[in-house]
mmCIF file of C-alpha atoms and ligand atoms in Angstrom:
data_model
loop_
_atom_site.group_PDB
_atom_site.id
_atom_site.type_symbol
_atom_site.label_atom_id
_atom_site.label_comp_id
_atom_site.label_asym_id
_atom_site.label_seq_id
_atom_site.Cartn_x
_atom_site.Cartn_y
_atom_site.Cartn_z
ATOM 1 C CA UNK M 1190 16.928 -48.913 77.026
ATOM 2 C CA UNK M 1191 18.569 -50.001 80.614
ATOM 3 C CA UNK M 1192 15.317 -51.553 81.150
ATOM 4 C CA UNK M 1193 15.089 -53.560 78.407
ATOM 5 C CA UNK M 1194 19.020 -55.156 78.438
ATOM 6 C CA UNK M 1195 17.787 -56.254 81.902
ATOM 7 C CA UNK M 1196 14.641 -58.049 80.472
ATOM 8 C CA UNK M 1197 16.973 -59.562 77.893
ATOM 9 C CA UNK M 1198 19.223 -60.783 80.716
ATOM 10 C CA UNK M 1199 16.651 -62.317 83.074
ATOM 11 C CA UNK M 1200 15.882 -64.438 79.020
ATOM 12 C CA UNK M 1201 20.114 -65.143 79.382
ATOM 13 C CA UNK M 1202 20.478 -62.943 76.291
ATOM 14 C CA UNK M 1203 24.719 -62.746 76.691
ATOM 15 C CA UNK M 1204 25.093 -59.835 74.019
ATOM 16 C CA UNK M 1205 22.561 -58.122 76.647
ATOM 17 C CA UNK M 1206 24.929 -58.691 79.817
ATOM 18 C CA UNK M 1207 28.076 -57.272 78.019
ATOM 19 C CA UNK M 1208 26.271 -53.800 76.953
ATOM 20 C CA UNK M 1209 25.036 -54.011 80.480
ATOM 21 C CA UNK M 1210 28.667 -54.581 81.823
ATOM 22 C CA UNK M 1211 29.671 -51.444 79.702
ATOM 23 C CA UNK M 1212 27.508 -49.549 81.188
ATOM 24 C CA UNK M 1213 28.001 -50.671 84.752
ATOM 25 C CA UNK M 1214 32.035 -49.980 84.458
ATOM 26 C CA UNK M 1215 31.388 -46.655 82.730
ATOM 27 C CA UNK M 1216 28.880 -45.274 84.775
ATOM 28 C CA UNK M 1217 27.977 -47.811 87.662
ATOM 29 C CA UNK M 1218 25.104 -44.730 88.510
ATOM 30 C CA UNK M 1219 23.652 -45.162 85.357
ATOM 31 C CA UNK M 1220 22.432 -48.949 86.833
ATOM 32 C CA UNK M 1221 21.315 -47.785 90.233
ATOM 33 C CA UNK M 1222 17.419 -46.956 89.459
ATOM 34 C CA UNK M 1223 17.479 -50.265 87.899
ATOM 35 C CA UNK M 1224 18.982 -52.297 90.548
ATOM 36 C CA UNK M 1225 15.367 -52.689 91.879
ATOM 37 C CA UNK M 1226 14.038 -54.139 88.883
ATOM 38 C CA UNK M 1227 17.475 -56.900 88.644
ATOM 39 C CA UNK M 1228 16.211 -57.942 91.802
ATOM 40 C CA UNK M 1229 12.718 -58.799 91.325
ATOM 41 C CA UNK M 1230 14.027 -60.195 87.610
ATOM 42 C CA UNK M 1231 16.461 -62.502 89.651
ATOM 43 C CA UNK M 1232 19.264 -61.249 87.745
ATOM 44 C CA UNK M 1233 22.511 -61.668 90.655
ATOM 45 C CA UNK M 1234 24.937 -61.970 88.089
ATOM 46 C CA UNK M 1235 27.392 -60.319 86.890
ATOM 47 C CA UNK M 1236 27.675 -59.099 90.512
ATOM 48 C CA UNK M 1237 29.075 -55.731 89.259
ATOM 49 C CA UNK M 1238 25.756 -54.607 87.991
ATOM 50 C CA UNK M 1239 25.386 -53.934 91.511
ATOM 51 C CA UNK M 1240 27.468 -51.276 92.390
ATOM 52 C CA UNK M 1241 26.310 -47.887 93.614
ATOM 53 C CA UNK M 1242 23.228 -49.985 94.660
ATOM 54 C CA UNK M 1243 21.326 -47.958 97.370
ATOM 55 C CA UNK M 1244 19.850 -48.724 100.691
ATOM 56 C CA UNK M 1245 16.858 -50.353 99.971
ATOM 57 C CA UNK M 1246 18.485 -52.668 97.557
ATOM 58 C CA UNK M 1247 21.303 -53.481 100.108
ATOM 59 C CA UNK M 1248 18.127 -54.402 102.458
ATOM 60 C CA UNK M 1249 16.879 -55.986 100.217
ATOM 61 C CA UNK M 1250 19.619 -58.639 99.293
ATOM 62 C CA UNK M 1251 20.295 -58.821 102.996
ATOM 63 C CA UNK M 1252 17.040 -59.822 104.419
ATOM 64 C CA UNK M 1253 17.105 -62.825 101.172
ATOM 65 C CA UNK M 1254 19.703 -63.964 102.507
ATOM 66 C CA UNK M 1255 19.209 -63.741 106.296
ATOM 67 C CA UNK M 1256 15.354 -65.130 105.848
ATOM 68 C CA UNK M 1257 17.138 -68.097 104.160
ATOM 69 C CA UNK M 1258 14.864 -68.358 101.387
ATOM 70 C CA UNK M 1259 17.203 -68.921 98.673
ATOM 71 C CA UNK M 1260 20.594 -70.767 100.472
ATOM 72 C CA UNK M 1261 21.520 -72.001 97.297
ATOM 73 C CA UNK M 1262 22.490 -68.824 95.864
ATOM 74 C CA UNK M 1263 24.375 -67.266 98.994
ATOM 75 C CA UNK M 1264 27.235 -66.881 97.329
ATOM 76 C CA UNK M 1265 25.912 -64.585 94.196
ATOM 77 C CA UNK M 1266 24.070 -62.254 96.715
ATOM 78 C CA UNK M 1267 27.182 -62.026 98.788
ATOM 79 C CA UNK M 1268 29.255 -60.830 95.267
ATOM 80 C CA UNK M 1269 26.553 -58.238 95.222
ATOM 81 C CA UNK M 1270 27.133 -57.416 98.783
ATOM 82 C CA UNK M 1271 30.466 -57.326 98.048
ATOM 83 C CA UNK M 1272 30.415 -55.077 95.128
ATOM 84 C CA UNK M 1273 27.682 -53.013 96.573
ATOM 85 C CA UNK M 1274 30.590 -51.983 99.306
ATOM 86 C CA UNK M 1275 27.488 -50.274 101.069
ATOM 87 C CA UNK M 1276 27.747 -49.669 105.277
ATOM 88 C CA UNK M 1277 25.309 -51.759 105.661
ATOM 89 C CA UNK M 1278 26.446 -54.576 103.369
ATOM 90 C CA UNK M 1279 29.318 -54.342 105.532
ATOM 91 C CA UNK M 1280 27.556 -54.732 108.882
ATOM 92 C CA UNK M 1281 25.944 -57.425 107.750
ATOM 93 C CA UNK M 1282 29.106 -59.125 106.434
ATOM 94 C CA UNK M 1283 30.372 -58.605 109.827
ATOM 95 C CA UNK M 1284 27.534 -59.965 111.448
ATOM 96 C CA UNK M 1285 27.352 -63.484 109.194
ATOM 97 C CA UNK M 1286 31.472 -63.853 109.660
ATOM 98 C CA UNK M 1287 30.012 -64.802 113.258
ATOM 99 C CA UNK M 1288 26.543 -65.969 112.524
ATOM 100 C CA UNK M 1289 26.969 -67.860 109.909
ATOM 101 C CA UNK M 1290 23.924 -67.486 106.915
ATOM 102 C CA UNK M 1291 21.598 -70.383 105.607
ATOM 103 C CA UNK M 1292 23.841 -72.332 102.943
ATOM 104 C CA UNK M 1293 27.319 -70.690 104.137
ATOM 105 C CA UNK M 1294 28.184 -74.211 104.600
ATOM 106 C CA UNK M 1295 28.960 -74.979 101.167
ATOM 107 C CA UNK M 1296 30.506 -72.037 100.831
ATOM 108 C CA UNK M 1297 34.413 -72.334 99.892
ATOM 109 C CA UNK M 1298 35.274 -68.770 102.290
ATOM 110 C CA UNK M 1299 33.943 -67.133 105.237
ATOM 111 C CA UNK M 1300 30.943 -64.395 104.635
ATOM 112 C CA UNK M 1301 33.544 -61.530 105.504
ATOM 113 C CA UNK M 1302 35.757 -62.951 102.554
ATOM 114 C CA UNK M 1303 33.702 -61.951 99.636
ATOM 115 C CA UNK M 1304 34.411 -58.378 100.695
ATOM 116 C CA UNK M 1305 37.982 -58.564 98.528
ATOM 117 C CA UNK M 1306 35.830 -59.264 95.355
ATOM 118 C CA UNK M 1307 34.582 -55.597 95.953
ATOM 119 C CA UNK M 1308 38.285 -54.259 96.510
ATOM 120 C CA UNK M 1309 37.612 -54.143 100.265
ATOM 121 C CA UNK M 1310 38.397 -55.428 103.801
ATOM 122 C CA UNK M 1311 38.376 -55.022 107.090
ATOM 123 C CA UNK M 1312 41.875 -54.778 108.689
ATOM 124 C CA UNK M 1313 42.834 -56.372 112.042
ATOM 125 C CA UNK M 1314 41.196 -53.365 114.385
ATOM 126 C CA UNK M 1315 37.820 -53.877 112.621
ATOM 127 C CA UNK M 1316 38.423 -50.639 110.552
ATOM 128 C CA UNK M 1317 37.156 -51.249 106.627
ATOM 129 C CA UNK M 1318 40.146 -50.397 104.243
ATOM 130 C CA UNK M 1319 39.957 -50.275 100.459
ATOM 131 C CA UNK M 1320 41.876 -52.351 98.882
ATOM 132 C CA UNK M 1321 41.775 -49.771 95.348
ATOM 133 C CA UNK M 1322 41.046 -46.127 94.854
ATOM 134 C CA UNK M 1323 38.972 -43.987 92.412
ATOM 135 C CA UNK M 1324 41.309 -42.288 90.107
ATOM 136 C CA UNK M 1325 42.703 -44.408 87.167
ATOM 137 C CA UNK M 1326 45.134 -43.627 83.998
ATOM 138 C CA UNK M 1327 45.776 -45.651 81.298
ATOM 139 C CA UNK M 1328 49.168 -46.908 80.827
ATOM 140 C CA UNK M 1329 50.626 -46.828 77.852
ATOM 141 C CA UNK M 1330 53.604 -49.050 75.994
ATOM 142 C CA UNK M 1331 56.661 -47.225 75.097
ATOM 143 C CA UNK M 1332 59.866 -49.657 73.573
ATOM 144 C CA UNK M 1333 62.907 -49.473 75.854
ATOM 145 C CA UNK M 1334 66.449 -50.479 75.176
ATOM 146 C CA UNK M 1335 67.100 -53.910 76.478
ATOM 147 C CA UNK M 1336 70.045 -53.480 79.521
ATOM 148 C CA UNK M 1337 72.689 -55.868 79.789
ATOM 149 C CA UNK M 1338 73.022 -55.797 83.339
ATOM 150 C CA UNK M 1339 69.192 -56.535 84.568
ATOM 151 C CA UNK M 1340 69.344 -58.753 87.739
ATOM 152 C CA UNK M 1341 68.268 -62.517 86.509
ATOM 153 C CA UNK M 1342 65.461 -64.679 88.825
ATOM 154 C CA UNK M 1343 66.935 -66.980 90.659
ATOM 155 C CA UNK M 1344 64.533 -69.641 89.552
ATOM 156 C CA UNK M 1345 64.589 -69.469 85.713
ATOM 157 C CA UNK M 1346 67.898 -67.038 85.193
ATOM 158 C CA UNK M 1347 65.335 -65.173 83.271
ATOM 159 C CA UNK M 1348 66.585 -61.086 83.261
ATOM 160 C CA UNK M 1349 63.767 -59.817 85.985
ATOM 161 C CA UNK M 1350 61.220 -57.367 84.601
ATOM 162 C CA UNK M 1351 60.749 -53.778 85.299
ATOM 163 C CA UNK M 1352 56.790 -53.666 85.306
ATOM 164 C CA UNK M 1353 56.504 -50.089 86.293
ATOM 165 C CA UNK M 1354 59.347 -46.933 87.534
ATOM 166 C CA UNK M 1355 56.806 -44.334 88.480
ATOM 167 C CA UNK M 1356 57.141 -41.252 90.803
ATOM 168 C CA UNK M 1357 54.682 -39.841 92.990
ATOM 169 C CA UNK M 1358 56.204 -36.187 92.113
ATOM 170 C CA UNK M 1359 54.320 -36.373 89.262
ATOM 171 C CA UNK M 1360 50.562 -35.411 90.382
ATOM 172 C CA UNK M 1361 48.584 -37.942 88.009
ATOM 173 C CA UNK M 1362 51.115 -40.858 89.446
ATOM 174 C CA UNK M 1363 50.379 -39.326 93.023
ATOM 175 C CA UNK M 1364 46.578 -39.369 92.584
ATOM 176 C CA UNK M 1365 46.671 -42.565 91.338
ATOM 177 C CA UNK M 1366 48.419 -44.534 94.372
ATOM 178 C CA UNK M 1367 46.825 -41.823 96.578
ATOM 179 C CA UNK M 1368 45.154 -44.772 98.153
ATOM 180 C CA UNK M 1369 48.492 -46.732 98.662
ATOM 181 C CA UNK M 1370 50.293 -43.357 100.810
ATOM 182 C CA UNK M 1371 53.432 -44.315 98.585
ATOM 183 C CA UNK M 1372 55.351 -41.553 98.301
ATOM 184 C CA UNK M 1373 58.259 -41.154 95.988
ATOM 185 C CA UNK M 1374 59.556 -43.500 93.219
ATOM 186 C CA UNK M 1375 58.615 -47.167 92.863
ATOM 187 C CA UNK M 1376 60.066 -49.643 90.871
ATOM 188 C CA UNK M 1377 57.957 -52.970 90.493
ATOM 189 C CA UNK M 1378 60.804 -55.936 89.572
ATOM 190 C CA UNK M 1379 59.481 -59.306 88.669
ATOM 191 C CA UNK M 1380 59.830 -62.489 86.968
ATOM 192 C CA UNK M 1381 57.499 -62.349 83.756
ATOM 193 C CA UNK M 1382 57.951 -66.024 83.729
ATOM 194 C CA UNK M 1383 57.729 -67.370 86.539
ATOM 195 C CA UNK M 1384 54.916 -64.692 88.079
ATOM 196 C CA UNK M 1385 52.264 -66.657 85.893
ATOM 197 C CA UNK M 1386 52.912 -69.862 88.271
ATOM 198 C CA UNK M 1387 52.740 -67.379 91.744
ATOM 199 C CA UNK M 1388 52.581 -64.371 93.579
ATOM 200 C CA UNK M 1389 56.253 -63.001 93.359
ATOM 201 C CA UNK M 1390 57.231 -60.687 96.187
ATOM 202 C CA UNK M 1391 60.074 -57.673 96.198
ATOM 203 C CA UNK M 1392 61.156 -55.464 98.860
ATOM 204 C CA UNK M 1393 60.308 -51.651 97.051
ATOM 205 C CA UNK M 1394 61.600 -48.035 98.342
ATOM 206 C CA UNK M 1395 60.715 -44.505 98.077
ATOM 207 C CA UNK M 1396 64.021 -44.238 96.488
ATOM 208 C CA UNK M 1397 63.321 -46.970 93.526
ATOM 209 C CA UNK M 1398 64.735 -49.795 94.831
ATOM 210 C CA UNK M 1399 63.243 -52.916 93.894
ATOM 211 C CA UNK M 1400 64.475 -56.313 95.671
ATOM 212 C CA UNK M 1401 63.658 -59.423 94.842
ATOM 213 C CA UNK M 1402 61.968 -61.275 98.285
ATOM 214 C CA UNK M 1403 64.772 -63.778 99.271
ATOM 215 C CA UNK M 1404 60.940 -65.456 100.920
ATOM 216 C CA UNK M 1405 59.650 -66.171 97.886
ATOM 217 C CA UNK M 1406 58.925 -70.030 97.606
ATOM 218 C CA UNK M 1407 59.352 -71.465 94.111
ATOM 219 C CA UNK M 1408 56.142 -73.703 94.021
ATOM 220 C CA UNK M 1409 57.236 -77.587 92.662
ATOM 221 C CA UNK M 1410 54.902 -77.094 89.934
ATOM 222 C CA UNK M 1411 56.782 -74.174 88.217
ATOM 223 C CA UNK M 1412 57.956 -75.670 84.625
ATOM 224 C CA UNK M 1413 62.004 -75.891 83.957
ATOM 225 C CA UNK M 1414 62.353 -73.514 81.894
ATOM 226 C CA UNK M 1415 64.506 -74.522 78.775
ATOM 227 C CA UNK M 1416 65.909 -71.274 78.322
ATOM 228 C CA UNK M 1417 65.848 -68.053 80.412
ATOM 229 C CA UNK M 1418 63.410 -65.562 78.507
ATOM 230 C CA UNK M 1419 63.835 -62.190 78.058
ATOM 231 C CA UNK M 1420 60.960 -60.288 79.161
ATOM 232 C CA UNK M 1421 58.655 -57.397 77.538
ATOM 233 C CA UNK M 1422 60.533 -54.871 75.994
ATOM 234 C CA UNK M 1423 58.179 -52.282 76.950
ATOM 235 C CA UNK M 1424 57.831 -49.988 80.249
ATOM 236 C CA UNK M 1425 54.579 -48.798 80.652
ATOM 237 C CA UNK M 1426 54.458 -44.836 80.706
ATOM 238 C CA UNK M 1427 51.275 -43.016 81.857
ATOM 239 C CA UNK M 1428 48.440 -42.065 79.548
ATOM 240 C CA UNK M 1429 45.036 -39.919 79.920
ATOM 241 C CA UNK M 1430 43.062 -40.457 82.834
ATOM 242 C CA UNK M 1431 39.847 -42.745 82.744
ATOM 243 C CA UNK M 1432 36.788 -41.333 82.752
ATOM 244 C CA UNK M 1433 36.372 -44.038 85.331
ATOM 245 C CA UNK M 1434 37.866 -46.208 87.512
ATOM 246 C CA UNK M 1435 36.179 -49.429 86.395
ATOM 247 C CA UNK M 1436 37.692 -49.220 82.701
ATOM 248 C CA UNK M 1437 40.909 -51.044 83.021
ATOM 249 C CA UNK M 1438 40.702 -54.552 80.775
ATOM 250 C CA UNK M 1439 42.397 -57.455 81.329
ATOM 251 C CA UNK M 1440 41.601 -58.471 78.209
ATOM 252 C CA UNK M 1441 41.670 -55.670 75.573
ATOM 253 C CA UNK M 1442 44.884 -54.080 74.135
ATOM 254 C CA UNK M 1443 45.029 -50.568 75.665
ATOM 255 C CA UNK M 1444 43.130 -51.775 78.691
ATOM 256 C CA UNK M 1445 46.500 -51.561 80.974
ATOM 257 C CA UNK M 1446 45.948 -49.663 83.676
ATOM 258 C CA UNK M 1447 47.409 -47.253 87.366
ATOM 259 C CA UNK M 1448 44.819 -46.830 89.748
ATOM 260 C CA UNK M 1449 41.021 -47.469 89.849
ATOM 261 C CA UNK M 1450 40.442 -51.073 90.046
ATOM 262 C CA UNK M 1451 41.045 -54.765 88.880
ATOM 263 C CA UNK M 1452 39.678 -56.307 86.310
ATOM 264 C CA UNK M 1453 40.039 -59.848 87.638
ATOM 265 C CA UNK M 1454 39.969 -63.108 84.315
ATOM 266 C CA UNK M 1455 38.919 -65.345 87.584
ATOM 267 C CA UNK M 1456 38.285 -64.314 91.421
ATOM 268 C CA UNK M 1457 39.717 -61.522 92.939
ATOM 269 C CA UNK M 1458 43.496 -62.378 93.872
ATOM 270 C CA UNK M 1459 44.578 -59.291 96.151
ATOM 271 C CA UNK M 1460 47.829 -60.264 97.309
ATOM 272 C CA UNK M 1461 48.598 -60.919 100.993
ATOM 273 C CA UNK M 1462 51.605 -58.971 102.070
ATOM 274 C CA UNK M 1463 54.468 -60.930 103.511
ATOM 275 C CA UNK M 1464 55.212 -58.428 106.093
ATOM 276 C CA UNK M 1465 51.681 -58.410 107.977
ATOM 277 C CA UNK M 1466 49.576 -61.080 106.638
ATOM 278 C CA UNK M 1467 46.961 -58.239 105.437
ATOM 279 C CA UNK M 1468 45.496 -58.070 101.842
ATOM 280 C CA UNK M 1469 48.155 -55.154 100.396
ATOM 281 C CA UNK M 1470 46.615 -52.462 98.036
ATOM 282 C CA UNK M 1471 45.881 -52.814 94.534
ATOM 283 C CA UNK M 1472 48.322 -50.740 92.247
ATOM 284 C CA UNK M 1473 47.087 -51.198 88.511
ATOM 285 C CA UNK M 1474 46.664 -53.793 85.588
ATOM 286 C CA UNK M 1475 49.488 -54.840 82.673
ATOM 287 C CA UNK M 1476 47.546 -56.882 79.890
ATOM 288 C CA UNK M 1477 49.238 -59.388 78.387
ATOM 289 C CA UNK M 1478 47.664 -57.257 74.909
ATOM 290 C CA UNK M 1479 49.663 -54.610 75.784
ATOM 291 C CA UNK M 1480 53.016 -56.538 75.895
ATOM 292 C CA UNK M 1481 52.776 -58.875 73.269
ATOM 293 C CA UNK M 1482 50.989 -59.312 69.584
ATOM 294 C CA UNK M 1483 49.666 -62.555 71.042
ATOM 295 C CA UNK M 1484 49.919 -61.886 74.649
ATOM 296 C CA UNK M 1485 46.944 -63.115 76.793
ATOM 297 C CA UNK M 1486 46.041 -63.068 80.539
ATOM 298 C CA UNK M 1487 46.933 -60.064 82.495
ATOM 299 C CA UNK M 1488 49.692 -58.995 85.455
ATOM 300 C CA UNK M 1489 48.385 -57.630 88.741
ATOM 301 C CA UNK M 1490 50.438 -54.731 90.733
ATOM 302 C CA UNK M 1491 50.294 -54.737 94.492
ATOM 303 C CA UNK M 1492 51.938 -52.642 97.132
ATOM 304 C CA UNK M 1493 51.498 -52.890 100.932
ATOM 305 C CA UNK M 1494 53.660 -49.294 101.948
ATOM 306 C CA UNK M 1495 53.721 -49.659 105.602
ATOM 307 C CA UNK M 1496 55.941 -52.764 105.042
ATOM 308 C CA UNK M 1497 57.682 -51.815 101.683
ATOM 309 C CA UNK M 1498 56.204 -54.866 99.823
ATOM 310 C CA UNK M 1499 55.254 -55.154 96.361
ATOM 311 C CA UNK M 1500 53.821 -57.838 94.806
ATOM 312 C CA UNK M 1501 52.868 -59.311 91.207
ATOM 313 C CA UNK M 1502 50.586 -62.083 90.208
ATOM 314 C CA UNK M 1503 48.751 -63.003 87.142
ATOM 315 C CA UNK M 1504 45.759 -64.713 86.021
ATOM 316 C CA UNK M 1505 44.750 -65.915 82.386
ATOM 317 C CA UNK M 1506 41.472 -67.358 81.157
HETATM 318 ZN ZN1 LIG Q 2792 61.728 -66.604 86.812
HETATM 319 ZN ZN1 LIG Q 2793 52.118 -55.386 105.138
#
């Protein structure tokens, strides 16, 4: 059957690269036999097909690109790289940040760059750090009373927006942000209006404090808004855990998500953190499905713990 979806790919059959997709953020093992055949088929995207790709198909994709047969698609066989997060994907990635590969000239980002759209980097000592982690839970919408007293943004007056109060005392919320070392309560405050126009930063705590980041630059294309808006009603509350961590949806209702990792609408936007200039850790997906009957686009959680950052953004078809 696997073998056959591909065949229908490498003819551009769409229906054929979204069963595919399924299966490759379901069961990204299911794929691996198959990567092989993807290969030969010249079938580079959707990148993600490529995960849990072994060895030889890491080789592979590496010696295309360093024999410089095929410059003009560098930058799909360094999304496979990427999402392949293999050692020696990374080596290689290493090597081309100071070699540069055929083609990387038109590329819009160094070689060593692409590693983010695989949830991955490699921090200022060299060391690889990932960016998400395995375990995932679905968040689910529960109505909350409206306060009186919420905080405002001091760009739109808008009342700021509790996207998540979680606690790591509670083992699935632990598990989740394992990969973050938070420990303790964290309160994510935003502005759901004005974190669709750019990353908005707050200063977190252990102890669920949630500050808004006095840094934050209002960008001179942010709209006026007419009137503040009151944001979702909802606080997200955690569901049952996903079978795995590639099932979030940015688009779907019920595809919110804590833990596992992005599902990005465009390129992978992990946040830089304020504090040290690193990429900070991915902490789960709100979809605009989930907070609205006619919501669209989806809110990204970061957290960088060593500095106490935590960031939103937001990206929309
Ligand atoms: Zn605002
Ligand atoms: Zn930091």
């Amino acid at each position: 059957m696997i073998e056959e979806l591909i065949r229908r790919i490498a003819a551009e059959d769409d229906d054929a690269i979204e069963e595919l997709c399924e299966i490759a953020d379901a069961d990204p093992r299911r794929l691996a036999p198959y990567q092989g055949l993807l290969l030969d088929l010249d079938v580079l995207w959707p990148a993600k097909l490529y995960r849990a790709a072994d060895a030889d198909v890491v080789r592979r994709v590496i010696d295309q690109i360093d024999h410089g047969r095929t410059p003009d698609r560098l930058n799909h066989l360094l999304l496979v790289l990427a999402h392949t997060a293999h050692p020696l994907a990374e080596s290689a990635m290493r090597r081309w940040s100071t070699q540069p590969p055929a083609g990387a000239d038109r590329l819009h980002v160094g070689a060593l760059s692409y590693a983010l759209e695989g949830g991955w980097t490699l921090d200022p000592t060299g060391n690889r750090r990932d960016l998400c982690g395995d375990t995932a839970y679905r968040l689910v919408m529960r109505e909350t009373p409206r306060r009186a007293d919420r905080p405002t943004c001091p760009w739109c007056a808008s009342p700021l927006w509790v996207a998540v109060d979680l606690d790591t005392t509670e083992p699935a919320v632990g598990a989740a942000l394992a990969h973050t070392r938070w420990s303790g309560r964290l309160v994510i405050e935003t502005c759901h209006f004005c974190a669709c126009y750019t990353t908005l930063y707050s200063r977190v705590t252990p102890a669920g404090d949630a500050t808004w980041w006095a840094g934050n630059t209002r960008p001179s294309y942010l709209p006026d808004a007419a009137e503040p808006e009151d944001p979702p009603t909802q606080i997200p509350v955690l569901g049952p855990a996903l079978p795995s961590p590639h099932l979030c949806s940015a688009w779907n209702r019920g595809g919110s998500a804590l833990g596992g990792r992005p599902d990005w609408i465009q390129d992978a936007e992990h946040a830089d953190c304020p504090g040290c200039g690193q990429p900070m850790d991915y902490v789960g997906l709100l979809g605009g499905a989930d907070l609205d009957d006619f919501g669209e686009g989806a809110y990204y959680l970061h957290l960088h713990q060593p500095c106490g950052f935590a960031a939103v953004n937001y990206q929309q078809s």
